[in-house]
Amino acid sequence: MKISEILTEDLISVGLEVNDKDDCINKMIDIAARSGKIIDKEKVVECVFEREKLVSTGVGKGFAIPHGKTDEISDVTASFAILKDPIDFDSIDSEPVKFVFLLVGKDSLLNTHIKLLSRISRIMNNDKFRDKLDEAKTSKEVLELFQKEEENYQDI
């Protein structure tokens, strides 16, 4: 499964305005709900915030990957945002976050969830890729950047 198979233009927000980390996660879930794959939104909110309580998903370099697993979705869903203004996300490097990738997987597809998290992390760890994202002005540009970058990775 590729990122570009679960991410579509309507699940991407460029210039998303958020107040703080919690507001950001809630807005990311709202965006992911556009996929039509969320059965019980409250359960999705619960699983993502429960995971966030364990340890921050602010993984460094201005990037966060809030995620969770629940069977209250019909299939893996996601959303991606470039924030208008970076926010504190309790990141491991204490740097503010500008790029947020929400991933919600099914409990029954743990292997797929882990592989997608790994792929997202590898791609977002690429400084040149993040620089290109920073210049993107539209959801279409962002999606095309992910599609092009994924050509460098084997399918999972």
Coordinates of N, CA and C in Angstrom, one line a residue, residues 25-147:
I25 N -5.0 18.1 16.0 CA -5.4 16.7 15.8 C -6.9 16.6 15.5
N26 N -7.7 17.3 16.2 CA -9.2 17.3 15.9 C -9.4 17.7 14.4
K27 N -8.8 18.8 14.0 CA -9.0 19.2 12.6 C -8.5 18.2 11.6
M28 N -7.4 17.5 11.9 CA -6.8 16.5 11.0 C -7.8 15.3 10.9
I29 N -8.5 15.0 12.0 CA -9.5 13.9 12.0 C -10.7 14.4 11.2
D30 N -11.1 15.6 11.3 CA -12.2 16.2 10.5 C -11.9 16.1 9.0
I31 N -10.6 16.4 8.7 CA -10.2 16.3 7.3 C -10.3 14.8 6.8
A32 N -9.7 13.9 7.7 CA -9.7 12.5 7.3 C -11.2 11.9 7.1
A33 N -12.1 12.5 7.9 CA -13.5 12.1 7.8 C -14.1 12.3 6.4
R34 N -13.5 13.2 5.6 CA -13.9 13.4 4.2 C -13.8 12.2 3.4
S35 N -12.9 11.2 3.8 CA -12.7 10.0 3.0 C -13.9 9.1 3.0
G36 N -14.8 9.3 4.0 CA -16.0 8.5 4.1 C -15.7 7.1 4.7
K37 N -14.5 6.9 5.2 CA -14.1 5.6 5.8 C -14.2 5.6 7.3
I38 N -14.6 6.7 7.9 CA -14.7 6.7 9.4 C -16.1 6.3 9.8
I39 N -16.3 5.2 10.5 CA -17.6 4.8 11.0 C -18.0 5.5 12.2
D40 N -17.1 5.6 13.2 CA -17.4 6.2 14.5 C -16.3 7.2 14.8
K41 N -16.6 8.5 14.5 CA -15.6 9.6 14.6 C -15.1 9.7 16.1
E42 N -16.0 9.5 17.0 CA -15.6 9.7 18.4 C -14.6 8.6 18.8
K43 N -14.7 7.4 18.3 CA -13.8 6.3 18.5 C -12.4 6.6 17.9
V44 N -12.4 7.2 16.8 CA -11.2 7.6 16.1 C -10.5 8.7 16.9
V45 N -11.2 9.7 17.4 CA -10.7 10.7 18.2 C -10.0 10.1 19.5
E46 N -10.8 9.2 20.1 CA -10.3 8.5 21.3 C -9.0 7.7 21.1
C47 N -8.9 7.0 20.0 CA -7.7 6.1 19.8 C -6.5 7.0 19.4
V48 N -6.7 8.1 18.7 CA -5.6 9.0 18.4 C -5.1 9.7 19.6
F49 N -6.0 10.2 20.4 CA -5.6 10.9 21.6 C -5.0 10.0 22.7
E50 N -5.5 8.7 22.8 CA -4.9 7.8 23.7 C -3.5 7.5 23.3
R51 N -3.2 7.3 22.0 CA -1.9 7.0 21.5 C -1.0 8.2 21.8
E52 N -1.5 9.4 21.6 CA -0.7 10.7 21.9 C -0.3 10.8 23.3
K53 N -1.2 10.3 24.2 CA -0.9 10.3 25.7 C 0.4 9.5 26.0
L54 N 0.6 8.4 25.3 CA 1.7 7.5 25.6 C 3.0 8.2 25.4
V55 N 3.2 8.8 24.2 CA 4.4 9.6 23.9 C 4.0 10.5 22.7
S56 N 4.5 11.7 22.7 CA 4.2 12.6 21.6 C 4.6 12.0 20.2
T57 N 3.8 12.3 19.3 CA 4.1 11.9 17.9 C 4.8 13.0 17.1
G58 N 5.2 14.0 17.8 CA 6.1 15.0 17.2 C 7.5 14.4 17.1
V59 N 7.8 13.9 15.9 CA 9.0 13.1 15.7 C 10.3 13.9 15.4
G60 N 10.1 15.2 15.3 CA 11.3 16.0 15.0 C 11.3 16.6 13.6
K61 N 12.2 17.5 13.4 CA 12.4 18.2 12.1 C 11.1 18.9 11.6
G62 N 10.3 19.3 12.5 CA 9.0 20.1 12.2 C 7.9 19.2 11.7
F63 N 8.0 17.9 12.1 CA 7.0 16.9 11.6 C 6.4 16.1 12.7
A64 N 5.0 15.9 12.6 CA 4.3 15.1 13.6 C 3.5 14.1 12.8
I65 N 3.3 12.9 13.4 CA 2.5 11.8 12.8 C 1.6 11.2 13.8
P66 N 0.6 12.0 14.2 CA -0.4 11.4 15.1 C -1.1 10.3 14.4
H67 N -1.3 9.2 15.2 CA -1.9 8.0 14.6 C -2.6 7.2 15.7
G68 N -3.4 6.2 15.2 CA -4.1 5.3 16.1 C -4.7 4.2 15.3
K69 N -5.2 3.2 16.0 CA -5.8 2.0 15.4 C -7.2 1.8 16.0
T70 N -8.1 1.5 15.1 CA -9.5 1.2 15.6 C -10.2 0.4 14.4
D71 N -11.1 -0.4 14.8 CA -11.9 -1.1 13.8 C -13.2 -0.3 13.5
E72 N -13.2 1.0 14.0 CA -14.4 1.9 13.7 C -14.1 2.7 12.4
I73 N -13.3 2.1 11.5 CA -13.1 2.7 10.2 C -13.3 1.5 9.2
S74 N -13.7 1.8 8.0 CA -13.9 0.8 7.0 C -12.6 0.4 6.3
D75 N -11.6 1.3 6.3 CA -10.3 1.0 5.7 C -9.4 2.1 6.2
V76 N -8.1 1.8 6.0 CA -7.1 2.8 6.4 C -7.4 4.2 5.9
T77 N -7.3 5.2 6.7 CA -7.5 6.5 6.3 C -6.4 7.5 6.8
A78 N -6.3 8.6 6.2 CA -5.3 9.6 6.5 C -5.6 11.0 6.2
S79 N -4.9 11.9 6.7 CA -4.9 13.3 6.2 C -3.5 13.9 6.4
F80 N -3.3 14.9 5.6 CA -2.0 15.6 5.7 C -2.2 17.1 5.7
A81 N -1.4 17.8 6.5 CA -1.6 19.3 6.5 C -0.2 20.0 6.6
I82 N -0.1 21.1 5.9 CA 1.0 22.0 6.1 C 0.3 23.2 6.9
L83 N 0.8 23.4 8.1 CA 0.2 24.4 9.0 C 0.6 25.8 8.5
K84 N -0.4 26.7 8.7 CA -0.1 28.1 8.4 C 1.0 28.6 9.3
D85 N 0.9 28.3 10.5 CA 2.0 28.7 11.5 C 2.4 27.5 12.3
P86 N 3.7 27.2 12.4 CA 4.1 26.1 13.2 C 3.6 26.2 14.7
I87 N 3.4 25.0 15.3 CA 2.9 24.9 16.7 C 3.8 24.0 17.5
D88 N 3.7 24.2 18.8 CA 4.3 23.3 19.8 C 3.6 22.0 19.8
F89 N 4.3 20.9 19.6 CA 3.7 19.5 19.5 C 4.4 18.6 20.5
D90 N 5.1 19.2 21.5 CA 5.9 18.4 22.4 C 6.8 17.4 21.7
S91 N 7.4 17.9 20.6 CA 8.3 17.1 19.8 C 9.6 16.7 20.5
I92 N 10.2 15.6 20.0 CA 11.4 15.1 20.7 C 12.5 16.0 20.6
D93 N 12.5 16.8 19.5 CA 13.6 17.8 19.4 C 13.2 19.2 19.8
S94 N 12.1 19.3 20.4 CA 11.5 20.6 21.0 C 11.2 21.6 19.9
E95 N 11.3 21.3 18.6 CA 11.1 22.2 17.5 C 9.6 22.2 17.2
P96 N 9.1 23.4 16.8 CA 7.7 23.5 16.4 C 7.4 22.7 15.2
V97 N 6.1 22.3 15.1 CA 5.7 21.4 14.0 C 5.0 22.2 12.9
K98 N 5.3 21.9 11.6 CA 4.6 22.6 10.5 C 3.9 21.5 9.6
F99 N 4.4 20.3 9.6 CA 3.9 19.3 8.8 C 3.2 18.2 9.7
V100 N 2.0 17.9 9.4 CA 1.3 16.9 10.2 C 0.6 15.8 9.3
F101 N 0.9 14.6 9.6 CA 0.4 13.5 8.8 C -0.4 12.6 9.8
L102 N -1.7 12.6 9.7 CA -2.6 11.7 10.5 C -2.8 10.4 9.8
L103 N -2.6 9.3 10.5 CA -2.8 8.0 10.0 C -3.7 7.2 11.0
V104 N -4.8 6.7 10.5 CA -5.7 5.8 11.3 C -5.8 4.5 10.6
G105 N -5.3 3.5 11.3 CA -5.4 2.1 10.8 C -6.4 1.2 11.5
K106 N -6.6 0.1 10.9 CA -7.6 -0.9 11.5 C -6.8 -1.8 12.4
D107 N -7.4 -2.1 13.6 CA -6.8 -3.0 14.5 C -6.4 -4.3 13.8
S108 N -7.2 -4.8 12.9 CA -7.0 -6.0 12.2 C -5.9 -6.0 11.1
L109 N -5.4 -4.8 10.9 CA -4.3 -4.6 9.8 C -3.1 -4.0 10.4
L110 N -2.6 -4.6 11.5 CA -1.5 -4.0 12.3 C -0.2 -3.9 11.4
N111 N 0.1 -4.9 10.6 CA 1.3 -5.0 9.8 C 1.3 -3.8 8.8
T112 N 0.1 -3.6 8.2 CA 0.0 -2.5 7.2 C 0.2 -1.2 7.9
H113 N -0.4 -1.0 9.1 CA -0.3 0.2 9.8 C 1.2 0.5 10.1
I114 N 1.9 -0.4 10.6 CA 3.3 -0.2 11.0 C 4.2 0.1 9.7
K115 N 3.9 -0.6 8.6 CA 4.7 -0.3 7.4 C 4.4 1.1 6.8
L116 N 3.1 1.5 6.9 CA 2.8 2.8 6.5 C 3.4 3.9 7.4
L117 N 3.4 3.7 8.7 CA 4.1 4.6 9.6 C 5.6 4.7 9.2
S118 N 6.2 3.6 9.0 CA 7.6 3.6 8.6 C 7.9 4.3 7.3
R119 N 7.0 4.1 6.3 CA 7.2 4.7 5.0 C 7.0 6.3 5.2
I120 N 6.0 6.7 5.9 CA 5.8 8.1 6.1 C 6.9 8.7 6.8
S121 N 7.4 8.1 7.8 CA 8.6 8.6 8.6 C 9.8 8.7 7.7
R122 N 10.1 7.7 6.9 CA 11.3 7.8 6.0 C 11.2 8.9 5.0
I123 N 10.0 9.0 4.4 CA 9.8 10.1 3.4 C 9.9 11.5 4.1
M124 N 9.3 11.6 5.2 CA 9.3 12.9 5.9 C 10.6 13.3 6.5
N125 N 11.5 12.3 6.7 CA 12.8 12.5 7.3 C 13.7 13.1 6.2
N126 N 13.3 13.1 5.0 CA 14.1 13.6 3.9 C 14.0 15.2 3.8
D127 N 15.2 15.8 4.2 CA 15.2 17.3 4.2 C 14.8 17.9 2.9
K128 N 15.2 17.4 1.8 CA 14.9 18.0 0.5 C 13.4 17.8 0.2
F129 N 12.8 16.7 0.6 CA 11.4 16.5 0.4 C 10.6 17.5 1.2
R130 N 11.0 17.7 2.5 CA 10.3 18.7 3.3 C 10.4 20.1 2.8
D131 N 11.6 20.4 2.2 CA 11.8 21.7 1.6 C 10.8 21.9 0.4
K132 N 10.6 20.9 -0.4 CA 9.7 20.9 -1.5 C 8.2 21.1 -1.0
L133 N 7.9 20.4 0.0 CA 6.6 20.5 0.6 C 6.3 21.9 1.1
D134 N 7.4 22.5 1.7 CA 7.3 23.9 2.2 C 6.9 24.9 1.1
E135 N 7.3 24.6 -0.1 CA 7.0 25.5 -1.2 C 5.7 25.2 -1.9
A136 N 5.1 24.1 -1.6 CA 3.8 23.7 -2.2 C 2.7 24.7 -1.8
K137 N 1.9 25.0 -2.8 CA 0.8 26.0 -2.6 C -0.6 25.4 -2.6
T138 N -0.7 24.1 -3.2 CA -2.0 23.5 -3.3 C -1.9 22.0 -2.9
S139 N -3.1 21.5 -2.6 CA -3.2 20.1 -2.3 C -2.7 19.2 -3.4
K140 N -3.0 19.6 -4.6 CA -2.6 18.8 -5.8 C -1.1 18.8 -5.8
E141 N -0.4 19.9 -5.6 CA 1.1 19.9 -5.6 C 1.6 18.9 -4.5
V142 N 1.0 19.0 -3.3 CA 1.5 18.1 -2.2 C 1.3 16.6 -2.6
L143 N 0.1 16.3 -3.2 CA -0.1 14.9 -3.6 C 0.9 14.4 -4.6
E144 N 1.2 15.3 -5.6 CA 2.1 15.0 -6.6 C 3.5 14.8 -6.1
L145 N 3.9 15.6 -5.1 CA 5.2 15.4 -4.4 C 5.3 14.0 -3.7
F146 N 4.2 13.6 -3.0 CA 4.2 12.3 -2.4 C 4.3 11.2 -3.4
Q147 N 3.5 11.3 -4.5 CA 3.6 10.3 -5.6 C 5.0 10.2 -6.2

